[in-house]
Amino acid sequence: MRTKLNRQQITGFWAAWIGWTLDGMDSVIYALVLAPALTELLPRSGMEVSPARLGYVGSVMFALFLVGWGCSFIWGPIADKFGRTKALAGTILVYALFTGASAFAQNIWELGAFRLLAGIGVGGEWAMAGTYVAEAWPEDRRTMGAGYLQTGYYFGFFVAAALNYTVGAHYGWRAMFLCGLVPVTVSVLTLAKVKEPPRWKDHEAEAKRAHPLAEIFSQKYRRRTIVNAALLSVAIIGLWAGAVYEPAAITTLAKRAGMDAATSARMVSFGTGTLSLGTILGCLAVPLIAERIGRKRTLALFFTGMMVTIPLAFGWAFYLQDGLAPFIAILFFMGFAGGNFTVFSISLPEQYDTRVRATAFAFCTSIGRFLGAGVNFALGAVVLRLGTLGTPIAWTGAAFALGILLVPFAVETKGQRLPE
C-alpha cells in the first residue's frame, strides 16, 4: 500500500502543478499569437510583412526567449541556499509580470526584451517544481509524482489554446499576453501556504555552505552533468522545433485549405489541444515504463518517437495539398513522444545530493536552451532563405538520433532512493 500524502504534500504539489501549468500556458501564448503580433509590430519596426520575414523574426524571438530560459540557471543556487518554495514563487512572479508587460510592446525590440525577461522566470519553474516534488513526496510515490507534475506544463497548452479560441479570437494578441498576469496570485499563495520540504530543511545549513555550481562539476558529478545537459539539449531542440512551430504550420495549412483567419485560429487551437493531449498521456505513461524497463531505455524509446514524428509532420504532411488532417493526427503521436521530459523529472533529482540538487536540475535544463537558441537563430536564417518552415524543422528530428547515441553514457537510477 502506498504512503498516504499529508496536507502539506498535497498543497505543495498543487502549487507546483498550477505554477507549471501557467508556465506552459505562458510558453505557448507567444507561439499562438506570433503571426498577428508580428504582423502589427513589424511595420512599426520598419520591416515589411511577408511569410519569410515572419518566420525569420519569429525564430529570433524564440531564440531570445530561450536565452532567457538559459539564464534561468540562477534559480538553482538560490533554491539550494534559500529554499525551494521561495525560488519557486520567484520564478512564477518573474514570468507573470513580463508576460503581462508584453501586451504593451510597441515594436519588435520591446517585445523581444519582454520575452527574454519572461524566459528567465519560465525556465526556472520546471527545476524548482521538479526538485520540490521529488523531495517533498514519499519515496514510494515521487516517481509517479514527477509524471503527474509534468502533465501540468502541457495542460497549460490546453489553457493557452482555450484562451486563443476565445480571448485571442475576439480581443487580439495583446489580451492574450495580459492573461499571463494571472500567475502572480499563485506566486503569492506559494509563499504564504507552502512550507519547505523537510529534506531540504535537514540539509539547510550544509546547503548554505556549499558552492553548488562548482560542485556539480566535481569529479563525483562531472560526467553525469555533461551527459544530462547534452540529452536535455536534444530534447529542448526537438520541443521547440516540433511544438513551437506547430501553430505557424497549421495556420499555413489552414489558409492553403481556404479557411479564413478566425477559422484558422480555431484550427490552431484544435491542433495545440491534440498535441497537448498526446503529451499528457505520454507524461503519465513514462513513470510506469521507466519503473519497468529503466530510465535510459525509456528515454531512448521516446526519443525514437520524436525522431520519427517530427519529419513525418513537417517533412511530409506539411507539403501535402490536403495536409491539415494528417498533420494534426501526427501531432498526437509527437505529443506522446514529447513526454520524454518526464524522464528527466524522475532521473535528475535521483542523481544529485540535496545540497546541490536544484542547481544541477536548473543547470542541466538551462544549458540546452542556449544551444536551442542557437538552433533557432540558424532555423530562422534557413527559413528566410528557403521561404518555407517545413523542411528546416523536419531536419531537427535528426537531433534525436544523436540523443539515442548518448543515452548509454547516462546514469541508470532505476530502483535507487533519492540521495540525501
GROMACS .gro file of C-alpha atoms in nm:
model
  420
    1MET     CA    1   0.000   0.000   0.000
    2ARG     CA    2   0.139   0.340  -0.098
    3THR     CA    3   0.221   0.602   0.166
    4LYS     CA    4  -0.066   0.846   0.217
    5LEU     CA    5   0.011   1.208   0.130
    6ASN     CA    6  -0.029   1.464   0.406
    7ARG     CA    7  -0.197   1.802   0.365
    8GLN     CA    8   0.130   1.990   0.312
    9GLN     CA    9   0.247   1.750   0.042
   10ILE     CA   10  -0.086   1.785  -0.140
   11THR     CA   11  -0.089   2.165  -0.110
   12GLY     CA   12   0.272   2.189  -0.223
   13PHE     CA   13   0.210   1.964  -0.522
   14TRP     CA   14  -0.089   2.164  -0.642
   15ALA     CA   15   0.103   2.490  -0.603
   16ALA     CA   16   0.387   2.345  -0.811
   17TRP     CA   17   0.146   2.191  -1.064
   18ILE     CA   18  -0.056   2.507  -1.114
   19GLY     CA   19   0.263   2.710  -1.146
   20TRP     CA   20   0.392   2.462  -1.405
   21THR     CA   21   0.055   2.473  -1.586
   22LEU     CA   22   0.062   2.850  -1.609
   23ASP     CA   23   0.427   2.825  -1.716
   24GLY     CA   24   0.318   2.605  -2.007
   25MET     CA   25   0.039   2.848  -2.088
   26ASP     CA   26   0.287   3.136  -2.092
   27SER     CA   27   0.530   2.947  -2.317
   28VAL     CA   28   0.264   2.869  -2.577
   29ILE     CA   29   0.086   3.204  -2.576
   30TYR     CA   30   0.363   3.358  -2.783
   31ALA     CA   31   0.358   3.077  -3.037
   32LEU     CA   32  -0.018   3.115  -3.074
   33VAL     CA   33  -0.010   3.493  -3.125
   34LEU     CA   34   0.315   3.505  -3.322
   35ALA     CA   35   0.158   3.582  -3.659
   36PRO     CA   36  -0.085   3.858  -3.551
   37ALA     CA   37   0.164   4.019  -3.311
   38LEU     CA   38   0.444   4.040  -3.567
   39THR     CA   39   0.203   4.144  -3.842
   40GLU     CA   40   0.124   4.452  -3.632
   41LEU     CA   41   0.470   4.520  -3.492
   42LEU     CA   42   0.693   4.462  -3.797
   43PRO     CA   43   0.571   4.773  -3.987
   44ARG     CA   44   0.614   4.977  -3.667
   45SER     CA   45   0.973   4.850  -3.658
   46GLY     CA   46   1.047   4.948  -4.019
   47MET     CA   47   1.017   4.598  -4.167
   48GLU     CA   48   0.787   4.452  -4.430
   49VAL     CA   49   0.540   4.175  -4.353
   50SER     CA   50   0.600   3.854  -4.551
   51PRO     CA   51   0.586   3.482  -4.466
   52ALA     CA   52   0.965   3.456  -4.479
   53ARG     CA   53   1.012   3.768  -4.263
   54LEU     CA   54   0.755   3.643  -4.011
   55GLY     CA   55   0.941   3.312  -3.993
   56TYR     CA   56   1.278   3.477  -3.950
   57VAL     CA   57   1.179   3.733  -3.686
   58GLY     CA   58   0.969   3.470  -3.511
   59SER     CA   59   1.272   3.243  -3.487
   60VAL     CA   60   1.484   3.526  -3.347
   61MET     CA   61   1.215   3.597  -3.087
   62PHE     CA   62   1.207   3.230  -2.988
   63ALA     CA   63   1.584   3.236  -2.964
   64LEU     CA   64   1.573   3.537  -2.729
   65PHE     CA   65   1.314   3.357  -2.518
   66LEU     CA   66   1.544   3.055  -2.500
   67VAL     CA   67   1.838   3.275  -2.398
   68GLY     CA   68   1.621   3.392  -2.110
   69TRP     CA   69   1.546   3.027  -2.030
   70GLY     CA   70   1.918   2.959  -2.036
   71CYS     CA   71   1.985   3.238  -1.788
   72SER     CA   72   1.732   3.078  -1.553
   73PHE     CA   73   2.006   2.852  -1.410
   74ILE     CA   74   2.049   3.129  -1.149
   75TRP     CA   75   1.740   2.996  -0.970
   76GLY     CA   76   1.920   2.672  -0.884
   77PRO     CA   77   2.175   2.818  -0.640
   78ILE     CA   78   1.901   3.043  -0.500
   79ALA     CA   79   1.684   2.738  -0.426
   80ASP     CA   80   1.973   2.540  -0.275
   81LYS     CA   81   2.072   2.823  -0.042
   82PHE     CA   82   1.742   2.992   0.043
   83GLY     CA   83   1.473   2.729  -0.011
   84ARG     CA   84   1.263   2.559  -0.277
   85THR     CA   85   0.935   2.744  -0.222
   86LYS     CA   86   1.091   3.092  -0.224
   87ALA     CA   87   1.265   3.023  -0.553
   88LEU     CA   88   0.950   2.863  -0.698
   89ALA     CA   89   0.745   3.171  -0.610
   90GLY     CA   90   1.014   3.395  -0.759
   91THR     CA   91   1.014   3.218  -1.095
   92ILE     CA   92   0.635   3.243  -1.121
   93LEU     CA   93   0.635   3.614  -1.033
   94VAL     CA   94   0.902   3.700  -1.292
   95TYR     CA   95   0.743   3.521  -1.585
   96ALA     CA   96   0.396   3.652  -1.500
   97LEU     CA   97   0.500   4.017  -1.481
   98PHE     CA   98   0.697   4.020  -1.805
   99THR     CA   99   0.437   3.819  -1.995
  100GLY     CA  100   0.182   4.082  -1.897
  101ALA     CA  101   0.425   4.356  -2.000
  102SER     CA  102   0.444   4.205  -2.350
  103ALA     CA  103   0.088   4.328  -2.405
  104PHE     CA  104   0.219   4.684  -2.412
  105ALA     CA  105   0.503   4.630  -2.665
  106GLN     CA  106   0.509   4.892  -2.941
  107ASN     CA  107   0.774   4.731  -3.162
  108ILE     CA  108   0.959   4.403  -3.201
  109TRP     CA  109   1.252   4.527  -2.988
  110GLU     CA  110   1.032   4.582  -2.684
  111LEU     CA  111   0.857   4.251  -2.739
  112GLY     CA  112   1.193   4.075  -2.766
  113ALA     CA  113   1.313   4.232  -2.440
  114PHE     CA  114   0.999   4.132  -2.251
  115ARG     CA  115   1.017   3.776  -2.385
  116LEU     CA  116   1.384   3.750  -2.283
  117LEU     CA  117   1.300   3.856  -1.927
  118ALA     CA  118   0.990   3.635  -1.910
  119GLY     CA  119   1.207   3.343  -2.021
  120ILE     CA  120   1.425   3.381  -1.710
  121GLY     CA  121   1.119   3.307  -1.498
  122VAL     CA  122   0.965   3.042  -1.724
  123GLY     CA  123   1.290   2.848  -1.749
  124GLY     CA  124   1.338   2.822  -1.374
  125GLU     CA  125   0.994   2.689  -1.282
  126TRP     CA  126   1.047   2.331  -1.402
  127ALA     CA  127   1.365   2.283  -1.199
  128MET     CA  128   1.212   2.437  -0.888
  129ALA     CA  129   0.885   2.243  -0.912
  130GLY     CA  130   1.059   1.915  -1.000
  131THR     CA  131   1.304   1.948  -0.713
  132TYR     CA  132   1.026   2.033  -0.468
  133VAL     CA  133   0.806   1.735  -0.557
  134ALA     CA  134   1.100   1.490  -0.557
  135GLU     CA  135   1.199   1.599  -0.206
  136ALA     CA  136   0.853   1.653  -0.053
  137TRP     CA  137   0.676   1.336  -0.170
  138PRO     CA  138   0.729   0.991  -0.011
  139GLU     CA  139   0.989   0.765  -0.171
  140ASP     CA  140   0.727   0.521  -0.300
  141ARG     CA  141   0.523   0.795  -0.471
  142ARG     CA  142   0.772   1.050  -0.604
  143THR     CA  143   0.829   0.876  -0.941
  144MET     CA  144   0.461   0.892  -1.029
  145GLY     CA  145   0.451   1.238  -0.875
  146ALA     CA  146   0.702   1.351  -1.136
  147GLY     CA  147   0.470   1.223  -1.409
  148TYR     CA  148   0.170   1.400  -1.259
  149LEU     CA  149   0.371   1.721  -1.225
  150GLN     CA  150   0.490   1.712  -1.585
  151THR     CA  151   0.132   1.698  -1.714
  152GLY     CA  152   0.083   2.048  -1.579
  153TYR     CA  153   0.303   2.209  -1.842
  154TYR     CA  154   0.106   2.050  -2.123
  155PHE     CA  155  -0.228   2.114  -1.957
  156GLY     CA  156  -0.113   2.474  -1.988
  157PHE     CA  157  -0.115   2.420  -2.365
  158PHE     CA  158  -0.489   2.345  -2.335
  159VAL     CA  159  -0.539   2.662  -2.133
  160ALA     CA  160  -0.349   2.868  -2.390
  161ALA     CA  161  -0.541   2.705  -2.675
  162ALA     CA  162  -0.872   2.776  -2.500
  163LEU     CA  163  -0.771   3.137  -2.443
  164ASN     CA  164  -0.671   3.170  -2.808
  165TYR     CA  165  -1.006   3.019  -2.913
  166THR     CA  166  -1.196   3.272  -2.702
  167VAL     CA  167  -0.993   3.572  -2.585
  168GLY     CA  168  -0.745   3.572  -2.873
  169ALA     CA  169  -1.007   3.527  -3.145
  170HIS     CA  170  -1.222   3.812  -3.008
  171TYR     CA  171  -0.982   4.057  -2.841
  172GLY     CA  172  -0.647   4.000  -3.012
  173TRP     CA  173  -0.293   3.914  -2.914
  174ARG     CA  174  -0.244   4.187  -2.652
  175ALA     CA  175  -0.529   4.050  -2.443
  176MET     CA  176  -0.365   3.706  -2.460
  177PHE     CA  177  -0.047   3.842  -2.302
  178LEU     CA  178  -0.249   4.019  -2.032
  179CYS     CA  179  -0.385   3.677  -1.931
  180GLY     CA  180  -0.024   3.593  -1.840
  181LEU     CA  181  -0.056   3.814  -1.531
  182VAL     CA  182  -0.278   3.555  -1.359
  183PRO     CA  183   0.016   3.355  -1.211
  184VAL     CA  184   0.103   3.648  -0.980
  185THR     CA  185  -0.168   3.517  -0.747
  186VAL     CA  186  -0.011   3.169  -0.747
  187SER     CA  187   0.325   3.321  -0.655
  188VAL     CA  188   0.180   3.496  -0.351
  189LEU     CA  189  -0.009   3.186  -0.237
  190THR     CA  190   0.301   2.969  -0.279
  191LEU     CA  191   0.495   3.185  -0.036
  192ALA     CA  192   0.204   3.201   0.206
  193LYS     CA  193   0.085   2.840   0.210
  194VAL     CA  194   0.369   2.605   0.108
  195LYS     CA  195   0.643   2.507   0.352
  196GLU     CA  196   0.992   2.393   0.262
  197PRO     CA  197   1.041   2.016   0.216
  198PRO     CA  198   1.173   1.856   0.539
  199ARG     CA  199   1.458   1.701   0.338
  200TRP     CA  200   1.590   2.047   0.243
  201LYS     CA  201   1.538   2.177   0.599
  202ASP     CA  202   1.750   1.888   0.727
  203HIS     CA  203   2.036   1.995   0.497
  204GLU     CA  204   1.979   2.372   0.507
  205ALA     CA  205   2.296   2.458   0.697
  206GLU     CA  206   2.503   2.230   0.474
  207ALA     CA  207   2.345   2.379   0.159
  208LYS     CA  208   2.420   2.735   0.266
  209ARG     CA  209   2.792   2.650   0.298
  210ALA     CA  210   2.810   2.464  -0.035
  211HIS     CA  211   2.930   2.601  -0.371
  212PRO     CA  212   2.677   2.415  -0.586
  213LEU     CA  213   2.781   2.536  -0.933
  214ALA     CA  214   3.138   2.427  -0.868
  215GLU     CA  215   3.031   2.102  -0.703
  216ILE     CA  216   2.818   1.974  -0.993
  217PHE     CA  217   3.142   1.975  -1.197
  218SER     CA  218   3.344   1.799  -0.929
  219GLN     CA  219   3.487   1.456  -1.001
  220LYS     CA  220   3.178   1.296  -0.847
  221TYR     CA  221   2.925   1.468  -1.074
  222ARG     CA  222   3.113   1.599  -1.379
  223ARG     CA  223   3.034   1.321  -1.626
  224ARG     CA  224   2.667   1.291  -1.539
  225THR     CA  225   2.622   1.669  -1.550
  226ILE     CA  226   2.770   1.689  -1.901
  227VAL     CA  227   2.566   1.392  -2.029
  228ASN     CA  228   2.243   1.519  -1.872
  229ALA     CA  229   2.294   1.864  -2.023
  230ALA     CA  230   2.360   1.710  -2.366
  231LEU     CA  231   2.049   1.490  -2.351
  232LEU     CA  232   1.834   1.781  -2.243
  233SER     CA  233   1.976   1.989  -2.528
  234VAL     CA  234   1.847   1.728  -2.771
  235ALA     CA  235   1.504   1.721  -2.604
  236ILE     CA  236   1.475   2.101  -2.599
  237ILE     CA  237   1.574   2.139  -2.965
  238GLY     CA  238   1.301   1.891  -3.053
  239LEU     CA  239   1.043   2.058  -2.830
  240TRP     CA  240   1.096   2.399  -2.980
  241ALA     CA  241   1.103   2.268  -3.333
  242GLY     CA  242   0.803   2.040  -3.304
  243ALA     CA  243   0.575   2.219  -3.058
  244VAL     CA  244   0.651   2.587  -3.107
  245TYR     CA  245   0.634   2.588  -3.487
  246GLU     CA  246   0.317   2.379  -3.489
  247PRO     CA  247   0.081   2.683  -3.474
  248ALA     CA  248   0.254   2.853  -3.769
  249ALA     CA  249   0.244   2.528  -3.968
  250ILE     CA  250  -0.129   2.477  -3.900
  251THR     CA  251  -0.201   2.839  -3.993
  252THR     CA  252  -0.027   2.784  -4.327
  253LEU     CA  253  -0.213   2.456  -4.391
  254ALA     CA  254  -0.548   2.609  -4.293
  255LYS     CA  255  -0.500   2.900  -4.532
  256ARG     CA  256  -0.400   2.655  -4.805
  257ALA     CA  257  -0.733   2.482  -4.741
  258GLY     CA  258  -0.917   2.812  -4.794
  259MET     CA  259  -1.004   2.885  -4.431
  260ASP     CA  260  -1.044   3.243  -4.307
  261ALA     CA  261  -0.840   3.393  -4.023
  262ALA     CA  262  -1.090   3.311  -3.747
  263THR     CA  263  -1.128   2.951  -3.860
  264SER     CA  264  -0.751   2.917  -3.893
  265ALA     CA  265  -0.710   3.039  -3.534
  266ARG     CA  266  -0.957   2.776  -3.415
  267MET     CA  267  -0.772   2.505  -3.608
  268VAL     CA  268  -0.451   2.616  -3.437
  269SER     CA  269  -0.626   2.576  -3.102
  270PHE     CA  270  -0.752   2.231  -3.200
  271GLY     CA  271  -0.405   2.123  -3.315
  272THR     CA  272  -0.244   2.254  -2.997
  273GLY     CA  273  -0.503   2.068  -2.790
  274THR     CA  274  -0.430   1.747  -2.981
  275LEU     CA  275  -0.057   1.785  -2.921
  276SER     CA  276  -0.121   1.855  -2.554
  277LEU     CA  277  -0.347   1.555  -2.504
  278GLY     CA  278  -0.084   1.325  -2.654
  279THR     CA  279   0.187   1.474  -2.433
  280ILE     CA  280  -0.018   1.445  -2.114
  281LEU     CA  281  -0.076   1.076  -2.186
  282GLY     CA  282   0.296   1.038  -2.258
  283CYS     CA  283   0.384   1.202  -1.925
  284LEU     CA  284   0.157   0.961  -1.740
  285ALA     CA  285   0.299   0.661  -1.927
  286VAL     CA  286   0.666   0.746  -1.865
  287PRO     CA  287   0.680   0.663  -1.489
  288LEU     CA  288   0.514   0.325  -1.549
  289ILE     CA  289   0.751   0.240  -1.834
  290ALA     CA  290   1.058   0.377  -1.652
  291GLU     CA  291   0.987   0.165  -1.346
  292ARG     CA  292   0.961  -0.143  -1.566
  293ILE     CA  293   1.246  -0.104  -1.820
  294GLY     CA  294   1.459   0.170  -1.663
  295ARG     CA  295   1.512   0.542  -1.717
  296LYS     CA  296   1.765   0.509  -2.001
  297ARG     CA  297   1.565   0.269  -2.218
  298THR     CA  298   1.252   0.476  -2.168
  299LEU     CA  299   1.431   0.790  -2.282
  300ALA     CA  300   1.567   0.612  -2.591
  301LEU     CA  301   1.217   0.483  -2.673
  302PHE     CA  302   1.059   0.827  -2.653
  303PHE     CA  303   1.348   0.990  -2.842
  304THR     CA  304   1.282   0.741  -3.123
  305GLY     CA  305   0.921   0.857  -3.133
  306MET     CA  306   1.033   1.218  -3.174
  307MET     CA  307   1.289   1.124  -3.439
  308VAL     CA  308   1.011   0.968  -3.649
  309THR     CA  309   0.717   1.203  -3.595
  310ILE     CA  310   0.889   1.542  -3.650
  311PRO     CA  311   0.999   1.457  -4.008
  312LEU     CA  312   0.661   1.294  -4.077
  313ALA     CA  313   0.472   1.607  -3.971
  314PHE     CA  314   0.693   1.881  -4.113
  315GLY     CA  315   0.866   1.699  -4.396
  316TRP     CA  316   0.568   1.503  -4.533
  317ALA     CA  317   0.222   1.616  -4.410
  318PHE     CA  318   0.312   1.985  -4.426
  319TYR     CA  319   0.368   1.961  -4.803
  320LEU     CA  320   0.052   1.766  -4.888
  321GLN     CA  321  -0.216   1.961  -5.073
  322ASP     CA  322  -0.471   1.847  -4.811
  323GLY     CA  323  -0.221   1.806  -4.532
  324LEU     CA  324  -0.409   1.962  -4.239
  325ALA     CA  325  -0.579   1.643  -4.116
  326PRO     CA  326  -0.270   1.415  -4.135
  327PHE     CA  327  -0.054   1.689  -3.979
  328ILE     CA  328  -0.285   1.719  -3.676
  329ALA     CA  329  -0.311   1.339  -3.648
  330ILE     CA  330   0.069   1.308  -3.632
  331LEU     CA  331   0.075   1.581  -3.365
  332PHE     CA  332  -0.091   1.342  -3.120
  333PHE     CA  333   0.193   1.090  -3.152
  334MET     CA  334   0.455   1.366  -3.149
  335GLY     CA  335   0.298   1.488  -2.828
  336PHE     CA  336   0.308   1.140  -2.672
  337ALA     CA  337   0.680   1.113  -2.755
  338GLY     CA  338   0.726   1.462  -2.609
  339GLY     CA  339   0.655   1.306  -2.271
  340ASN     CA  340   1.028   1.228  -2.270
  341PHE     CA  341   1.077   1.532  -2.045
  342THR     CA  342   0.920   1.335  -1.761
  343VAL     CA  343   1.221   1.102  -1.767
  344PHE     CA  344   1.438   1.396  -1.663
  345SER     CA  345   1.193   1.499  -1.390
  346ILE     CA  346   1.237   1.150  -1.247
  347SER     CA  347   1.608   1.087  -1.303
  348LEU     CA  348   1.776   1.424  -1.244
  349PRO     CA  349   1.681   1.450  -0.873
  350GLU     CA  350   1.794   1.088  -0.828
  351GLN     CA  351   2.148   1.170  -0.938
  352TYR     CA  352   2.244   1.454  -0.700
  353ASP     CA  353   2.259   1.518  -0.325
  354THR     CA  354   2.013   1.759  -0.163
  355ARG     CA  355   2.264   2.041  -0.117
  356VAL     CA  356   2.318   2.073  -0.496
  357ARG     CA  357   2.004   1.912  -0.640
  358ALA     CA  358   1.823   2.229  -0.751
  359THR     CA  359   2.142   2.374  -0.901
  360ALA     CA  360   2.207   2.057  -1.100
  361PHE     CA  361   1.847   2.042  -1.222
  362ALA     CA  362   1.845   2.410  -1.320
  363PHE     CA  363   2.185   2.397  -1.490
  364CYS     CA  364   2.115   2.085  -1.694
  365THR     CA  365   1.778   2.214  -1.810
  366SER     CA  366   1.920   2.560  -1.888
  367ILE     CA  367   2.236   2.487  -2.085
  368GLY     CA  368   2.034   2.314  -2.357
  369ARG     CA  369   1.831   2.629  -2.400
  370PHE     CA  370   2.139   2.823  -2.508
  371LEU     CA  371   2.202   2.556  -2.770
  372GLY     CA  372   1.835   2.564  -2.860
  373ALA     CA  373   1.861   2.939  -2.905
  374GLY     CA  374   2.149   2.890  -3.147
  375VAL     CA  375   1.945   2.634  -3.341
  376ASN     CA  376   1.654   2.878  -3.359
  377PHE     CA  377   1.878   3.153  -3.497
  378ALA     CA  378   2.002   2.906  -3.760
  379LEU     CA  379   1.648   2.785  -3.835
  380GLY     CA  380   1.533   3.143  -3.879
  381ALA     CA  381   1.806   3.210  -4.134
  382VAL     CA  382   1.727   2.890  -4.326
  383VAL     CA  383   1.351   2.959  -4.321
  384LEU     CA  384   1.415   3.310  -4.457
  385ARG     CA  385   1.643   3.178  -4.731
  386LEU     CA  386   1.422   2.887  -4.838
  387GLY     CA  387   1.091   3.065  -4.784
  388THR     CA  388   0.945   2.761  -4.604
  389LEU     CA  389   0.947   2.632  -4.248
  390GLY     CA  390   0.865   2.265  -4.319
  391THR     CA  391   1.197   2.122  -4.439
  392PRO     CA  392   1.422   2.304  -4.186
  393ILE     CA  393   1.202   2.193  -3.893
  394ALA     CA  394   1.183   1.836  -4.026
  395TRP     CA  395   1.562   1.808  -4.013
  396THR     CA  396   1.568   1.884  -3.640
  397GLY     CA  397   1.437   1.531  -3.589
  398ALA     CA  398   1.793   1.417  -3.663
  399ALA     CA  399   1.900   1.561  -3.326
  400PHE     CA  400   1.720   1.272  -3.155
  401ALA     CA  401   1.939   1.023  -3.339
  402LEU     CA  402   2.235   1.185  -3.163
  403GLY     CA  403   2.044   1.171  -2.836
  404ILE     CA  404   1.986   0.797  -2.872
  405LEU     CA  405   2.362   0.750  -2.916
  406LEU     CA  406   2.424   0.948  -2.595
  407VAL     CA  407   2.175   0.755  -2.379
  408PRO     CA  408   2.418   0.468  -2.296
  409PHE     CA  409   2.651   0.720  -2.126
  410ALA     CA  410   2.378   0.833  -1.884
  411VAL     CA  411   2.337   0.706  -1.527
  412GLU     CA  412   2.066   0.446  -1.466
  413THR     CA  413   1.884   0.519  -1.138
  414LYS     CA  414   1.601   0.267  -1.150
  415GLY     CA  415   1.535   0.125  -0.803
  416GLN     CA  416   1.756   0.379  -0.624
  417ARG     CA  417   1.642   0.602  -0.338
  418LEU     CA  418   1.666   0.978  -0.357
  419PRO     CA  419   2.017   1.070  -0.230
  420GLU     CA  420   2.047   1.265   0.094
   0.00000   0.00000   0.00000
